PDB file of C-alpha atoms in Angstrom:
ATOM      1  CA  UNK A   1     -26.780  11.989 -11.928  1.00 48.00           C
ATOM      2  CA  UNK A   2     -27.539  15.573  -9.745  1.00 48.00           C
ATOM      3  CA  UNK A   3     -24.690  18.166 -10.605  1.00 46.00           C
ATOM      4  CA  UNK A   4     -23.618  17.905  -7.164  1.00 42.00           C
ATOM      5  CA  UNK A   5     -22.829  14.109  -7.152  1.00 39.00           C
ATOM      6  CA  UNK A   6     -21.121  14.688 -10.458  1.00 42.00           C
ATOM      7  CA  UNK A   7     -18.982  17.429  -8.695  1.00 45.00           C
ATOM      8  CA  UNK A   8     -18.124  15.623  -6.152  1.00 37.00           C
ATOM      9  CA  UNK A   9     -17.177  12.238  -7.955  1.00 39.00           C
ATOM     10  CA  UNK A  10     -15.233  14.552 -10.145  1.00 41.00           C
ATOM     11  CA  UNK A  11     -13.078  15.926  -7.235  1.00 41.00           C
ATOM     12  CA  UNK A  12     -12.652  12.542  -6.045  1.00 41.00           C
ATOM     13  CA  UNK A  13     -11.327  11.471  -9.613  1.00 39.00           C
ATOM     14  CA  UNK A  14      -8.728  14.244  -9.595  1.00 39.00           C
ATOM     15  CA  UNK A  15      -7.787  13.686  -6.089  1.00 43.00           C
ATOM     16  CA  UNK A  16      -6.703  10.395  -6.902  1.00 43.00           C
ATOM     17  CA  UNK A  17      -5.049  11.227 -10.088  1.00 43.00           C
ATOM     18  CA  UNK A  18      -3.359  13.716  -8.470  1.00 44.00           C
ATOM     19  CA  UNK A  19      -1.936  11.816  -5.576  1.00 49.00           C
ATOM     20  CA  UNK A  20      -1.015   8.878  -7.987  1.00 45.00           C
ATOM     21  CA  UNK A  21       1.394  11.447 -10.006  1.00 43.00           C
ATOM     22  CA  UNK A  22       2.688  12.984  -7.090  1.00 50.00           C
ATOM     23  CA  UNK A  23       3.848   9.931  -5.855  1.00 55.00           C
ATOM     24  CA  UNK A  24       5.142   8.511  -9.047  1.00 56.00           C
ATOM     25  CA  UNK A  25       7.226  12.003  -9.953  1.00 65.00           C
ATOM     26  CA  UNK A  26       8.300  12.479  -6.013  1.00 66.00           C
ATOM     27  CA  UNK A  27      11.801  13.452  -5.528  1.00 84.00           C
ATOM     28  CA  UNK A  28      14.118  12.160  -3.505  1.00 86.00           C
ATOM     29  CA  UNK A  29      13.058  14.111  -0.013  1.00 89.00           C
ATOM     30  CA  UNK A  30       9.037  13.750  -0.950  1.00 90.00           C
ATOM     31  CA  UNK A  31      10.112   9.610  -1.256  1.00 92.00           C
ATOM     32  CA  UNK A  32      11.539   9.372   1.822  1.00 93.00           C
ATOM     33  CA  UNK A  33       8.638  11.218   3.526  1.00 95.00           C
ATOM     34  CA  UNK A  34       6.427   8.692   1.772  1.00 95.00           C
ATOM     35  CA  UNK A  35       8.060   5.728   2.677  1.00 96.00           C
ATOM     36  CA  UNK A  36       8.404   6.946   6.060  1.00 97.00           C
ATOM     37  CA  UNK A  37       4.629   7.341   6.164  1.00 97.00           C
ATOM     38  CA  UNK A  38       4.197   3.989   4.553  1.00 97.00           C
ATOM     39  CA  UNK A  39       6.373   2.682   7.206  1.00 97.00           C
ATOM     40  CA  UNK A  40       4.792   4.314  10.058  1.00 97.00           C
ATOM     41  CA  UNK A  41       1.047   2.683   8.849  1.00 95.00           C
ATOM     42  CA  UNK A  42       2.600  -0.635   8.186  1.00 96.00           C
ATOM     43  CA  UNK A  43       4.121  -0.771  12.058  1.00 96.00           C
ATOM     44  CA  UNK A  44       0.482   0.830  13.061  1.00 94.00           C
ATOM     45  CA  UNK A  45      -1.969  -1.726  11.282  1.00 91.00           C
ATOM     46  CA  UNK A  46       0.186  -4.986  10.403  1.00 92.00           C
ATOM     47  CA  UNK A  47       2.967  -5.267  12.705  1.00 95.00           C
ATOM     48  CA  UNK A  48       0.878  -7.383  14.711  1.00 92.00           C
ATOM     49  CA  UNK A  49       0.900 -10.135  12.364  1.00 92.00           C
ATOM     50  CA  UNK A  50       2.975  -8.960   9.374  1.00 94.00           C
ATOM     51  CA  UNK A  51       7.122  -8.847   9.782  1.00 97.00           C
ATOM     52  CA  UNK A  52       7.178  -5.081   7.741  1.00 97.00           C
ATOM     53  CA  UNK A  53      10.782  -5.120   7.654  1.00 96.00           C
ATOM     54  CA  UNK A  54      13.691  -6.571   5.719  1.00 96.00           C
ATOM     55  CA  UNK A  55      14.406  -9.348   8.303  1.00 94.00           C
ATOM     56  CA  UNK A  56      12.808 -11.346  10.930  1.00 94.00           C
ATOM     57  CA  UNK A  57       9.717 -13.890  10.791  1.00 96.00           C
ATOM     58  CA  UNK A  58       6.207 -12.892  11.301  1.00 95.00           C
ATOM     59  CA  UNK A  59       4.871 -12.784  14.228  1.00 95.00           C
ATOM     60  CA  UNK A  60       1.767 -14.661  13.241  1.00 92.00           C
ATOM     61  CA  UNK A  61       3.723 -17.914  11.084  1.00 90.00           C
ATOM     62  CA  UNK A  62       0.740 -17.548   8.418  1.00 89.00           C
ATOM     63  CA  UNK A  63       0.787 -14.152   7.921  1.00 91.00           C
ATOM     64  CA  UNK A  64       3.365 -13.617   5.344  1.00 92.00           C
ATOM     65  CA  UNK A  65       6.366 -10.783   5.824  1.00 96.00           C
ATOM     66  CA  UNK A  66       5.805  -8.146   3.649  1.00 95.00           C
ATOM     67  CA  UNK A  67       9.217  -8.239   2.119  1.00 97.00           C
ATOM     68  CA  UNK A  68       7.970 -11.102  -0.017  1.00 95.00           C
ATOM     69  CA  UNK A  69       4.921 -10.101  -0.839  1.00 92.00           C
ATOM     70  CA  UNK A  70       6.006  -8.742  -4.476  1.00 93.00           C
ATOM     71  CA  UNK A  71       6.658 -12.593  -5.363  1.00 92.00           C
ATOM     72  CA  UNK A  72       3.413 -13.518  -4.941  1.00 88.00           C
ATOM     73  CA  UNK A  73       1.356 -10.304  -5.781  1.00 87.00           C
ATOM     74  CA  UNK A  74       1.871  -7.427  -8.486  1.00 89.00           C
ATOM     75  CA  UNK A  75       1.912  -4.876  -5.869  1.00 91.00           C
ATOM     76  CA  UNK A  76       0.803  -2.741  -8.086  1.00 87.00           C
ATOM     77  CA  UNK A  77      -2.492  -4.029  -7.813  1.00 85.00           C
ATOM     78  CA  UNK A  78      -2.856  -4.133  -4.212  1.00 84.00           C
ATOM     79  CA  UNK A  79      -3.025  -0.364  -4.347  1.00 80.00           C
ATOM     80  CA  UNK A  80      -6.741  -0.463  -5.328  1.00 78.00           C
ATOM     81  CA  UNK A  81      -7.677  -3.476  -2.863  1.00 78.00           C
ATOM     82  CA  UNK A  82      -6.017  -0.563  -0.404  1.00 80.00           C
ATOM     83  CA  UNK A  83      -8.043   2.152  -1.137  1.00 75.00           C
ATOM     84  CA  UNK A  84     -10.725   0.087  -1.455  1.00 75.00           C
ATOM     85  CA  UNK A  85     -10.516  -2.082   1.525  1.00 72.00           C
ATOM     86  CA  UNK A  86      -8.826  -5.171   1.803  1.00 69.00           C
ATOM     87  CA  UNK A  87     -11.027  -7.868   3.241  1.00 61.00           C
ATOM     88  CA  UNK A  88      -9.990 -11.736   3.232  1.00 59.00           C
ATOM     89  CA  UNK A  89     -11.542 -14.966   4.411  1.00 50.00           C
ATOM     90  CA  UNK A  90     -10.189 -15.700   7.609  1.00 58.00           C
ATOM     91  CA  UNK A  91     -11.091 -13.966  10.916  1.00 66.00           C
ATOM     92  CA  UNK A  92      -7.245 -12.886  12.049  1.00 72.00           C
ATOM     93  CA  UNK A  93      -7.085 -10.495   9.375  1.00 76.00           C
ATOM     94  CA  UNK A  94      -9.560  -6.808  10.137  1.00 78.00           C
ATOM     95  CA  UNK A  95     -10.198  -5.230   7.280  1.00 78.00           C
ATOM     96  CA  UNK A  96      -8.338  -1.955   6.394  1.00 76.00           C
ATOM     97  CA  UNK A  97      -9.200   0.598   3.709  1.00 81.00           C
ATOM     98  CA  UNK A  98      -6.996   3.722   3.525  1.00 87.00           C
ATOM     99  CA  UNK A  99      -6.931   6.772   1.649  1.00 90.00           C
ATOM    100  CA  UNK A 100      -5.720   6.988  -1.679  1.00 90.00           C
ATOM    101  CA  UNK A 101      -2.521   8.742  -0.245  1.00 92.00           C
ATOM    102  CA  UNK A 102      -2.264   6.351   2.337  1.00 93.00           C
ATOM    103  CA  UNK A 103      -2.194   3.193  -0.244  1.00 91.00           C
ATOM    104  CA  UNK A 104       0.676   5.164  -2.244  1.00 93.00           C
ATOM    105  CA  UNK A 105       2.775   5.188   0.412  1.00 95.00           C
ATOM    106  CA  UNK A 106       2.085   2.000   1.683  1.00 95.00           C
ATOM    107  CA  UNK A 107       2.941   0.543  -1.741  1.00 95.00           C
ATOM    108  CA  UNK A 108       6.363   2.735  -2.228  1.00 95.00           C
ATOM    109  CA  UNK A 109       7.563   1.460   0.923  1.00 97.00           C
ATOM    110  CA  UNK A 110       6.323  -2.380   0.432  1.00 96.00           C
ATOM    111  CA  UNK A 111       8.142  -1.768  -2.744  1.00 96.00           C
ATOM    112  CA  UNK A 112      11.702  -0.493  -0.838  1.00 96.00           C
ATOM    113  CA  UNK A 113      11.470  -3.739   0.964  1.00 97.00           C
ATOM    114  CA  UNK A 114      10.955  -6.510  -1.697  1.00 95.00           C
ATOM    115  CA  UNK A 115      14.671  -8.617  -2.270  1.00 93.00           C
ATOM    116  CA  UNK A 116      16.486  -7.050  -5.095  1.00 82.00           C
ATOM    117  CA  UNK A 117      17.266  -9.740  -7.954  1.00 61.00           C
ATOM    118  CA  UNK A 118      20.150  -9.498  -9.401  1.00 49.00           C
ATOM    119  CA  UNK A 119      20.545  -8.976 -13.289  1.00 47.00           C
ATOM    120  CA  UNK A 120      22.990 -10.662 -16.019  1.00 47.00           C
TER     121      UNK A 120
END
């Protein structure tokens, strides 16, 4: 591998890294700015189909509302498929890819929405 592509793959690395931290040690004014941003690109790519919110049915009846999405998925894991691109096998659905920034935020505020169970 050229020095150059190593530099640059490098970079990329600790961009990631960094974002990933930053996100996970945010405090409580740098959370609500990412789950406002996570809100904002929810309501700009999946509104359409998606119900983003806490309430109220999708608008497309297959396309399930994000609030229950961490019952079927680790949501966790979607992070990656985010930065990566999510792609699935039905035409409705365009495929996305966002920045690693993007998917952190996007996951934090999927995350604020999921049902909180309660614990005995």
């Amino acid at each position: 591998m050229k020095r150059a592509s190593r530099i640059v793959l490098a970079a990329a690395v600790l961009a990631q890294y960094v974002g990933l931290v930053s996100a996970a040690q945010a405090g409580p004014a740098e959370q609500s700015i990412l789950l406002a941003e996570g809100k904002a690109l929810a309501e700009m790519h999946c509104s359409t189909c998606h119900a983003i919110g806490t309430s109220a049915a999708s608008p497309l009846q297959v396309a399930p509302p994000f609030r229950t999405l961490g019952q079927k998925y680790d949501l966790d894991n979607l992070q990656e498929a985010l930065a990566e691109g999510i792609a699935v096998g039905h035409p409705e659905m365009p495929q996305f890819e966002f920045s690693p920034e993007q998917s952190d935020a996007l996951i934090a505020y999927l995350k604020s929405i999921q049902p909180q169970t309660k614990q005995h």
